[in-house]
Amino acid sequence: MRSEAHFLELIDSHFSREHDFLALGRGDDCAVLRGGTDYCVTSDLFLEDEHFRRGYFSAADIGYKALAVNISDIAAMGAKPVAFTMDLMAPADLPDTFWDEFLKSMAGLARQNDMVLAGGDLSRSKRLGVSITAFGAPGATGFLRRGNCAYGDILFTVGDIGLARTGLMALEAEGIKARETLPAAVMAHLRPKPKVMIGTLLNAAGVKGLMDLSDGLARDLPRFTGPDLGANLTIDPEALHGDVHAWCKKAGLDPLEFAVLGGEDYALLGAVSPFDAGKARSVPGYTEIGTVTREPGIVLNAKPFDNPGFDHFSQ
Amino acid sequence: MRSEAHFLELIDSHFSREHDFLALGRGDDCAVLRGGTDYCVTSDLFLEDEHFRRGYFSAADIGYKALAVNISDIAAMGAKPVAFTMDLMAPADLPDTFWDEFLKSMAGLARQNDMVLAGGDLSRSKRLGVSITAFGAPGATGFLRRGNCAYGDILFTVGDIGLARTGLMALEAEGIKARETLPAAVMAHLRPKPKVMIGTLLNAAGVKGLMDLSDGLARDLPRFTGPDLGANLTIDPEALHGDVHAWCKKAGLDPLEFAVLGGEDYALLGAVSPFDAGKARSVPGYTEIGTVTREPGIVLNAKPFDNPGFDHFSQ
């Protein structure tokens, strides 16, 4: 990076300053989001050696995924992304070509979703890191919250479970060679597709709630149903992606357990009343995985599933 | 940090989830800011060894200042802070007592300003770091932008210039001993007081624009007036804080040049039409420093001031 001023020019060359939802764009002490609508707000870190490695994430992959993980949270509210701010931690030695690819890729994803970059901050740092806060406007029925499940509701997912984790494991074990051996899994990890359109359709179809499966089904499902309810799941291992099977065979793992532990899937988990499920069933990718039970805990294919998955800070 | 779940409980013990400006608080994929008003939005990084050192910043100082620098940007919009999100990069080895003090201090400042913590993210990191995005609601005349200056406008500051930089220099040179030798300067660096009330009063007094002096007067003034105008400044060195004089005498520096280069002052710079200055003059701390000129560039006490100050990324 040559100078802060030069970098800000580079940002301006990739990102417009104007948007219907902005009363004031970048360049002042604050940006101003236009009133008249509620905004949903989410914030996510994307840090070198914690969430990505430069060994197998290209500049374009990093710029893309840092924004994608935030858009995924907005999709899980059944909302429409509109704007974001970016705090960027940047090693001084990365060349202009790196930043150009990083920003171009991020700007492409922003443009696909009609999002404006509203502001942010820039600081030197030994390791690369991105902190993004993103804003969304409500969908057809407002925002889709968690915690509205009732006994008997149908649970469903949209998107592959376990596929991104397969990509992560393969990249960690084999490096960029994994791009060829398990291409779908690797792309699910490097370039997750936020399900904005699907979230909007499910919102309009009257589902009761949606959630981003970023920590894996086993950890996220109890957060979704709340502590007083549980889930009875029926998942056919054959329905898992071929890359998940290929990896688990190689690594000697049970593919179903692996997929349910998951992590970083950026698939959606949702609940719908059985009486209202008609429209939701027509949404592309909608897959029923079970029902909400009166007893807390997860039962998977008639057996209790007790593995809670991974906590970054637990000893 | 014992576990992510334990840390989230600690956050809940310090920060309420409810606020008039929140339709939905922490715990879902997103929080929801209530519509009906414009929101100003700002985002700032606060990183170990770039913006603070653990050698002389206590846990309470770090928690306080990470939020204060964001509130300062909102004050510079003449706005009222209402909410914030926090992305926290946390070394795994910091004890519960550290986090308790960090959060208690941040929560105290949030409570003083009636702000709610709306959400965020948590990740492991070798170095401590905080990325905060803060939201504000409009003051009496809306938001105070930059770029409205005209030839002949009066320029003014509120707050000491050069004092925080004195504190930084002294702490870097002398460590925590500086807390005793230059207490006001050290506190200006460790615990800057965001000028929310002053910003609100200046907004109601009809000033044309305000700006947060976080990069020092010499760098920030051209950003404030825009590239087509300049400033003719008259600053009496005697008006600078005694700690600035004491430090500059010791270090063999010119106190006025040092103060104008400044940095991290979190003082406010503003402009007001000479015909409307009456009310602004009654605001506590209001100090006229010069007028807007037709020619770009800064003239200080009748001499051109050409030192542009420091760029983190310039070689």
XYZ file of C-alpha atoms in Angstrom:
630
model
C 0.000 0.000 0.000
C 1.577 3.248 -1.153
C -0.343 5.682 1.034
C -3.699 6.071 2.728
C -4.695 8.731 0.180
C -3.840 6.410 -2.709
C -5.831 3.579 -1.155
C -8.884 5.811 -0.727
C -8.639 6.682 -4.437
C -8.502 2.953 -5.212
C -11.651 2.443 -3.138
C -13.419 5.264 -5.007
C -12.484 3.634 -8.325
C -14.278 0.430 -7.284
C -17.176 1.627 -5.132
C -19.802 4.265 -5.852
C -20.547 6.759 -3.068
C -24.256 7.007 -3.852
C -27.257 4.844 -3.094
C -30.972 5.332 -2.524
C -30.547 4.284 1.100
C -27.738 6.800 1.811
C -28.432 10.445 2.595
C -24.664 11.030 2.898
C -21.893 8.830 1.518
C -18.248 8.301 2.403
C -15.929 11.177 3.259
C -17.424 12.880 6.304
C -17.102 11.933 9.990
C -20.066 9.595 9.460
C -22.209 8.345 6.585
C -25.980 8.797 6.931
C -28.495 6.004 6.353
C -31.788 7.419 5.119
C -34.710 6.975 7.544
C -38.151 5.650 6.719
C -37.314 1.976 7.093
C -36.029 -0.315 9.806
C -32.488 -1.562 9.148
C -31.122 -4.924 10.158
C -27.454 -4.762 11.184
C -24.818 -7.478 11.355
C -21.080 -7.441 11.935
C -18.455 -10.108 11.195
C -14.718 -10.492 11.435
C -12.656 -12.130 8.718
C -9.102 -12.555 9.949
C -5.951 -14.055 8.495
C -5.020 -17.416 10.031
C -8.319 -17.521 11.974
C -10.857 -17.425 9.130
C -8.633 -17.621 6.075
C -5.074 -18.358 4.997
C -3.285 -16.446 2.291
C -1.720 -19.753 1.226
C -4.908 -20.857 -0.499
C -7.233 -17.807 -0.450
C -6.507 -15.451 -3.353
C -6.901 -11.693 -2.865
C -10.173 -11.986 -4.786
C -11.391 -14.847 -2.545
C -10.645 -12.840 0.616
C -12.401 -9.692 -0.609
C -15.398 -11.749 -1.708
C -15.808 -13.877 1.403
C -15.308 -11.040 3.922
C -18.463 -9.436 2.525
C -20.326 -12.695 1.753
C -20.418 -13.852 5.386
C -22.182 -10.608 6.323
C -24.652 -10.798 3.449
C -25.471 -14.340 4.584
C -26.674 -12.987 7.961
C -28.913 -10.496 6.176
C -30.287 -13.259 3.928
C -31.118 -15.182 7.110
C -33.349 -12.267 8.201
C -35.287 -12.609 4.923
C -33.963 -9.106 4.212
C -32.386 -7.200 1.331
C -28.777 -6.027 1.825
C -28.290 -2.308 1.081
C -25.032 -0.992 2.555
C -21.906 -1.842 4.538
C -18.932 -0.284 6.323
C -15.475 -1.867 6.263
C -12.663 -1.631 8.824
C -9.539 -2.941 7.127
C -6.370 -4.147 8.864
C -3.643 -4.133 6.252
C -0.019 -5.282 6.202
C 2.043 -2.461 4.661
C 3.820 -4.785 2.213
C 0.865 -5.992 0.120
C 1.187 -4.713 -3.468
C -1.338 -2.607 -5.369
C -2.278 -5.644 -7.483
C -3.414 -7.445 -4.325
C -5.677 -4.557 -3.274
C -7.020 -4.090 -6.766
C -8.123 -7.745 -6.920
C -9.417 -7.691 -3.358
C -11.549 -4.580 -3.971
C -12.688 -5.613 -7.451
C -13.997 -8.927 -6.173
C -15.720 -7.336 -3.162
C -17.209 -4.631 -5.379
C -18.541 -7.286 -7.775
C -20.405 -9.029 -4.959
C -21.628 -5.675 -3.614
C -22.940 -4.730 -7.074
C -24.722 -8.087 -7.490
C -26.549 -7.291 -4.271
C -26.967 -3.539 -4.950
C -24.978 -2.596 -1.823
C -23.066 0.638 -1.250
C -19.847 0.991 0.767
C -20.802 3.654 3.308
C -17.495 4.155 5.123
C -14.925 2.518 7.323
C -11.432 2.730 8.687
C -7.949 1.663 7.649
C -5.070 0.667 9.877
C -1.741 -0.989 9.527
C -1.564 -4.484 11.005
C 0.843 -7.424 10.872
C -1.911 -9.712 9.663
C -4.611 -8.961 7.177
C -8.084 -8.627 8.625
C -11.488 -7.283 7.701
C -14.339 -6.228 9.964
C -17.539 -5.502 8.071
C -20.842 -4.186 9.360
C -23.691 -4.623 6.890
C -27.208 -3.208 6.706
C -30.395 -4.641 5.241
C -33.936 -3.450 4.552
C -36.976 -5.578 5.439
C -38.474 -8.224 3.144
C -42.160 -9.001 2.439
C -43.161 -9.775 6.047
C -40.476 -7.687 7.754
C -37.504 -9.488 9.309
C -37.416 -13.242 9.991
C -36.331 -13.814 13.573
C -35.362 -16.919 15.482
C -37.214 -18.228 18.502
C -40.682 -18.517 16.978
C -40.635 -22.311 16.684
C -43.479 -24.408 18.109
C -43.880 -28.133 18.627
C -44.599 -29.842 15.321
C -43.089 -27.184 13.054
C -41.211 -28.465 10.027
C -37.452 -27.823 10.016
C -35.744 -27.306 6.678
C -32.421 -26.294 5.199
C -31.446 -24.613 1.961
C -27.920 -25.316 0.800
C -25.404 -28.104 1.349
C -24.382 -29.021 4.874
C -20.828 -30.206 5.481
C -19.627 -29.123 2.052
C -17.733 -26.006 3.171
C -16.165 -27.935 6.027
C -15.009 -30.544 3.533
C -13.407 -27.743 1.514
C -11.681 -26.332 4.591
C -10.334 -29.735 5.678
C -9.116 -30.563 2.186
C -7.405 -27.161 1.745
C -5.731 -27.465 5.148
C -4.533 -30.974 4.352
C -3.645 -30.660 0.671
C -3.302 -26.933 -0.070
C -4.404 -25.543 -3.417
C -4.245 -29.020 -4.981
C -7.663 -29.559 -3.337
C -9.129 -27.079 -5.837
C -8.886 -29.856 -8.398
C -9.723 -32.946 -6.340
C -12.774 -31.504 -4.519
C -13.788 -28.419 -6.518
C -17.339 -27.983 -5.220
C -16.245 -28.296 -1.585
C -13.354 -25.897 -2.046
C -15.581 -23.315 -3.742
C -18.159 -23.683 -0.951
C -15.418 -22.690 1.489
C -13.699 -19.971 -0.570
C -16.738 -18.423 -2.222
C -19.944 -19.186 -0.302
C -23.020 -17.888 -2.136
C -25.213 -15.850 0.211
C -28.836 -16.925 -0.258
C -30.421 -13.509 -0.539
C -33.026 -14.383 -3.162
C -33.943 -17.609 -1.345
C -34.283 -15.719 1.961
C -36.556 -13.185 0.330
C -38.694 -15.935 -1.245
C -38.970 -17.823 2.058
C -39.954 -14.573 3.789
C -42.733 -14.024 1.247
C -43.748 -17.716 1.610
C -44.557 -17.162 5.295
C -41.897 -19.240 7.054
C -41.631 -18.613 10.821
C -37.911 -18.062 11.062
C -34.550 -18.434 9.351
C -30.978 -18.725 10.575
C -27.544 -18.650 9.009
C -25.790 -22.023 9.588
C -22.344 -20.548 10.168
C -21.390 -22.683 13.189
C -22.825 -25.972 11.929
C -26.238 -27.581 12.406
C -25.372 -29.229 15.759
C -24.461 -25.901 17.428
C -26.895 -23.669 15.591
C -30.074 -25.751 15.837
C -30.489 -25.313 19.648
C -29.937 -21.553 19.183
C -32.695 -21.589 16.598
C -35.338 -23.558 18.521
C -34.419 -22.064 21.889
C -33.615 -24.062 25.051
C -37.140 -25.414 25.670
C -37.581 -27.266 22.397
C -35.607 -29.861 20.443
C -35.459 -31.442 17.023
C -36.124 -34.849 15.526
C -34.073 -35.016 12.338
C -34.164 -37.433 9.433
C -31.273 -36.873 7.062
C -30.424 -39.365 4.349
C -26.608 -39.607 4.084
C -27.107 -40.174 0.358
C -28.423 -36.611 0.085
C -25.052 -35.176 1.140
C -22.809 -33.808 -1.589
C -20.443 -36.274 -3.281
C -17.405 -34.236 -2.173
C -18.441 -34.769 1.474
C -18.583 -38.535 0.910
C -15.278 -38.544 -0.957
C -13.501 -36.628 1.807
C -14.998 -38.632 4.674
C -14.098 -41.896 2.985
C -10.499 -40.718 2.628
C -10.326 -39.396 6.208
C -12.166 -42.347 7.799
C -15.048 -40.196 9.090
C -18.781 -40.716 9.275
C -20.160 -38.372 6.589
C -23.457 -37.677 8.353
C -21.859 -36.772 11.698
C -19.287 -34.687 9.844
C -21.981 -32.785 7.933
C -24.140 -32.177 11.009
C -21.137 -30.722 12.860
C -20.465 -28.666 9.733
C -19.414 -25.074 10.199
C -19.201 -22.096 7.834
C -21.801 -23.659 5.597
C -23.710 -20.411 5.045
C -26.680 -22.618 4.338
C -29.998 -21.518 5.832
C -31.954 -23.327 8.537
C -35.647 -22.537 8.799
C -38.942 -23.491 10.399
C -42.413 -23.432 8.942
C -45.781 -24.461 10.315
C -46.976 -27.658 8.585
C -50.176 -25.805 7.662
C -48.232 -23.085 5.812
C -45.516 -25.196 4.182
C -47.042 -25.245 0.697
C -45.393 -22.136 -0.717
C -42.058 -22.761 1.026
C -41.847 -26.204 -0.619
C -41.700 -24.511 -4.022
C -38.585 -22.483 -3.107
C -35.470 -23.816 -4.913
C -33.272 -25.929 -2.646
C -35.858 -26.254 0.158
C -35.141 -29.582 1.932
C -37.102 -30.837 4.946
C -34.843 -32.314 7.610
C -37.229 -32.989 10.522
C -39.618 -31.482 13.030
C -39.542 -29.500 16.266
C -40.002 -31.633 19.390
C -41.212 -30.846 22.916
C -37.992 -32.245 24.445
C -34.708 -30.295 24.149
C -31.867 -32.032 22.327
C -31.280 -33.368 18.863
C -32.336 -36.829 17.701
C -30.765 -37.757 14.357
C -32.136 -40.740 12.413
C -33.646 -42.119 15.658
C -30.429 -41.753 17.735
C -29.548 -38.939 20.181
C -26.869 -36.640 18.750
C -24.729 -35.360 21.621
C -21.588 -33.944 19.974
C -21.858 -30.184 20.495
C -19.079 -29.251 18.057
C -16.272 -26.796 18.473
C -15.843 -23.662 20.634
C -12.911 -21.421 19.625
C -12.260 -20.354 23.203
C -12.984 -23.541 25.202
C -10.000 -25.278 26.699
C -11.388 -16.233 28.054
C -12.997 -19.479 29.194
C -15.439 -19.997 26.342
C -17.456 -18.035 23.849
C -20.661 -18.841 25.743
C -19.152 -17.566 28.999
C -18.006 -14.356 27.311
C -21.487 -13.737 25.889
C -22.884 -14.095 29.432
C -20.304 -11.542 30.604
C -21.449 -9.157 27.884
C -25.077 -9.601 28.926
C -24.145 -8.799 32.538
C -22.724 -5.421 31.436
C -24.931 -4.405 28.498
C -28.714 -4.231 28.246
C -30.287 -5.711 25.109
C -33.065 -3.123 24.912
C -33.259 0.429 23.666
C -35.877 2.728 22.128
C -33.917 2.731 18.852
C -33.750 -1.105 18.609
C -36.623 -3.191 17.266
C -34.537 -6.341 17.857
C -31.501 -6.673 20.129
C -28.541 -9.030 20.235
C -28.901 -12.783 19.685
C -30.328 -13.194 16.182
C -28.507 -13.180 12.824
C -28.882 -9.388 12.864
C -30.095 -6.675 15.219
C -32.760 -4.300 13.899
C -32.525 -0.512 14.138
C -35.979 1.030 14.348
C -36.945 3.166 11.337
C -38.446 6.638 11.382
C -35.155 8.521 11.639
C -31.978 8.874 9.613
C -28.957 7.259 11.275
C -25.395 8.454 11.013
C -22.899 5.585 10.931
C -19.182 5.523 11.739
C -16.646 2.743 12.108
C -13.220 2.763 13.767
C -10.475 0.300 14.503
C -8.641 0.232 17.824
C -5.713 -2.174 17.574
C -2.973 -3.254 19.923
C 0.447 -1.802 19.034
C -1.122 0.433 16.363
C -3.543 2.521 18.451
C -2.730 1.397 21.972
C -0.186 -0.550 23.973
C -1.073 -2.851 26.813
C 2.061 -1.582 28.594
C 0.360 1.658 29.568
C -3.321 1.220 28.605
C -5.270 -0.591 31.327
C -8.114 -2.927 30.353
C -10.504 -0.156 31.405
C -8.674 2.436 29.251
C -8.847 0.165 26.193
C -12.561 -0.584 26.600
C -13.287 3.107 27.115
C -11.240 4.511 24.240
C -12.330 1.926 21.636
C -15.886 3.258 22.027
C -14.935 6.918 22.653
C -13.240 7.380 19.261
C -16.480 6.326 17.564
C -18.668 8.562 19.733
C -16.368 11.451 18.813
C -17.264 11.022 15.120
C -20.956 11.121 15.998
C -20.425 14.260 18.115
C -18.778 15.826 15.051
C -22.038 15.304 13.140
C -23.889 17.297 15.839
C -25.714 14.010 16.467
C -26.792 11.887 19.421
C -25.182 8.438 19.728
C -27.728 5.633 20.166
C -26.205 2.212 19.429
C -23.076 0.326 18.409
C -21.823 -3.071 17.263
C -18.456 -4.495 18.362
C -16.165 -6.966 16.588
C -13.634 -8.137 19.136
C -10.283 -9.788 18.379
C -9.183 -11.470 21.580
C -6.030 -13.288 22.657
C -7.097 -16.538 24.359
C -4.910 -15.947 27.416
C -6.471 -12.770 28.812
C -8.076 -13.475 32.207
C -11.717 -12.891 33.188
C -10.664 -9.887 35.287
C -9.298 -8.184 32.176
C -12.572 -8.655 30.294
C -14.651 -7.618 33.260
C -12.781 -4.307 33.522
C -12.756 -3.800 29.762
C -16.530 -4.324 29.472
C -17.393 -2.417 32.653
C -15.539 0.657 31.456
C -17.031 0.486 27.952
C -20.503 -0.054 29.416
C -20.055 2.987 31.683
C -19.294 5.213 28.696
C -22.168 3.644 26.722
C -24.564 4.324 29.626
C -23.411 7.963 29.940
C -24.356 8.370 26.289
C -27.483 6.176 26.432
C -26.106 3.750 23.841
C -27.048 0.099 23.411
C -24.720 -2.694 22.236
C -26.630 -4.109 19.255
C -24.395 -7.034 18.300
C -20.997 -8.015 16.994
C -18.554 -10.826 16.534
C -15.798 -12.491 18.507
C -12.649 -14.126 17.215
C -9.397 -15.366 18.560
C -6.394 -13.255 17.572
C -2.755 -12.963 18.630
C -3.182 -9.270 19.338
C -6.100 -7.560 20.983
C -8.230 -5.440 18.679
C -11.619 -3.814 18.567
C -13.661 -2.734 15.557
C -16.720 -0.708 16.500
C -19.483 0.623 14.282
C -21.632 3.267 15.980
C -24.974 4.837 15.121
C -26.371 8.282 15.901
C -29.696 10.091 15.537
C -29.902 13.646 14.157
C -29.554 16.801 16.284
C -31.544 20.073 16.111
C -30.738 20.918 12.463
C -30.061 17.347 11.281
C -26.454 16.282 10.721
C -23.530 18.720 10.493
C -21.520 17.935 7.371
C -18.178 19.143 6.118
C -17.705 21.031 2.904
C -20.111 23.919 3.525
C -17.415 26.512 4.232
C -17.395 29.822 2.382
C -14.841 32.622 2.165
C -14.898 34.669 5.360
C -16.396 32.007 7.635
C -15.001 31.886 11.151
C -13.045 28.726 12.031
C -13.145 27.522 15.614
C -12.082 24.592 17.775
C -13.474 23.093 20.941
C -10.982 21.160 23.035
C -7.201 21.194 23.418
C -5.011 20.706 20.378
C -1.706 18.871 20.811
C -2.568 17.643 24.292
C -3.307 14.021 23.361
C -0.186 13.894 21.190
C 1.817 15.116 24.166
C 0.337 12.281 26.215
C 1.200 9.726 23.540
C 4.803 10.965 23.188
C 5.309 11.026 26.948
C 3.866 7.538 27.436
C 5.996 6.149 24.611
C 9.126 7.765 26.061
C 8.551 7.321 29.781
C 5.901 4.610 30.205
C 3.359 4.840 32.998
C 5.577 7.301 34.913
C 4.162 9.933 32.522
C 0.806 9.572 34.300
C 2.323 11.601 37.134
C 4.518 14.078 35.250
C 1.970 15.072 32.580
C -1.410 13.908 33.923
C -3.705 16.021 31.744
C -1.873 15.050 28.549
C -1.852 11.366 29.464
C -5.568 11.391 30.271
C -6.274 13.191 26.969
C -4.614 10.257 25.205
C -5.979 7.391 27.329
C -9.479 8.705 27.986
C -10.518 11.318 25.417
C -13.892 12.854 26.271
C -16.193 12.770 23.229
C -17.874 16.189 22.914
C -21.443 15.018 22.400
C -23.158 17.780 24.373
C -20.969 20.450 22.737
C -21.717 19.037 19.274
C -25.435 19.131 20.009
C -25.230 22.722 21.271
C -23.221 23.842 18.231
C -25.760 22.134 15.973
C -28.602 24.055 17.656
C -26.508 27.271 17.460
C -26.514 27.065 13.658
C -22.850 26.375 12.845
C -22.189 25.349 9.227
C -20.098 22.251 9.842
C -18.097 20.286 12.398
C -15.264 17.769 12.128
C -13.492 15.408 14.490
C -9.789 16.399 14.731
C -8.478 12.851 14.874
C -5.561 13.282 12.434
C -4.425 16.715 13.652
C -5.377 20.219 12.508
C -2.795 20.364 9.685
C -4.178 17.241 7.946
C -7.826 17.663 8.860
C -8.315 21.356 8.035
C -7.948 20.925 4.233
C -10.411 18.012 4.413
C -12.822 20.316 6.217
C -12.642 23.344 3.921
C -12.279 21.290 0.752
C -9.542 21.728 -1.877
C -10.692 25.117 -3.201
C -10.447 27.078 0.045
C -7.774 27.645 2.680
C -7.392 29.003 6.194
C -5.741 31.978 7.823
C -5.092 30.958 11.422
C -4.125 33.016 14.448
C -3.260 30.799 17.393
C -1.578 32.200 20.487
C 0.980 29.644 21.695
C 0.158 30.785 25.231
C -3.327 29.341 24.786
C -1.930 25.804 24.455
C -2.141 23.546 27.497
C 0.752 23.735 29.992
C 1.519 20.029 29.469
C 2.139 20.735 25.752
C 4.607 23.463 26.652
C 6.302 21.307 29.287
C 6.745 18.403 26.860
C 7.944 20.533 23.939
C 10.471 22.327 26.143
C 11.852 18.960 27.240
C 11.906 17.548 23.709
C 13.226 20.707 22.051
C 10.144 21.149 19.842
C 8.144 24.181 18.786
C 4.891 23.879 20.778
C 2.703 25.582 18.185
C 3.903 23.438 15.261
C 3.615 20.339 17.472
C 0.017 21.218 18.430
C -1.052 21.994 14.861
C 0.315 18.634 13.679
C -1.513 17.108 16.639
C -3.324 13.819 16.070
C -5.914 11.881 18.088
C -7.032 15.081 19.760
C -10.747 14.290 19.468
C -11.242 18.028 19.627
C -13.808 19.502 17.245
C -13.097 21.843 14.350
C -16.004 23.944 13.089
C -17.027 26.786 10.836
C -19.699 29.412 11.359
C -20.790 32.396 9.290
C -19.679 35.643 10.994
C -23.323 36.765 10.894
C -24.483 33.709 12.865
C -21.611 33.386 15.359
C -23.444 34.912 18.328
C -24.968 31.729 19.767
C -21.923 29.567 18.990
C -19.702 31.945 20.992
C -21.676 31.061 24.128
C -20.910 27.316 23.799
C -18.382 26.206 26.459
C -14.863 25.819 25.066
C -15.608 27.590 21.754
C -12.295 29.169 20.593
C -11.917 31.109 17.330
C -8.713 30.198 15.491
C -9.049 32.061 12.169
C -11.065 32.476 8.995
C -11.629 30.700 5.688
C -9.606 32.144 2.794
C -10.083 32.083 -0.980
C -6.619 30.558 -1.510
C -5.965 26.893 -0.627
C -3.332 26.235 2.036
C -2.862 27.108 5.678
C -1.335 30.350 6.900
C -0.472 30.232 10.589
C 0.301 33.483 12.444
C 1.119 35.138 9.098
C 3.451 32.352 7.857
C 2.625 29.528 5.427
C 2.333 26.179 7.217
C 3.503 23.421 4.857
C 4.103 20.381 7.072
C 1.353 17.926 6.110
C 1.863 15.579 9.046
C 2.022 11.816 9.083
C 0.576 9.112 6.777
C 0.591 5.595 8.250
C 1.153 3.990 4.857
C 3.490 6.438 3.106
C 7.027 5.253 2.602
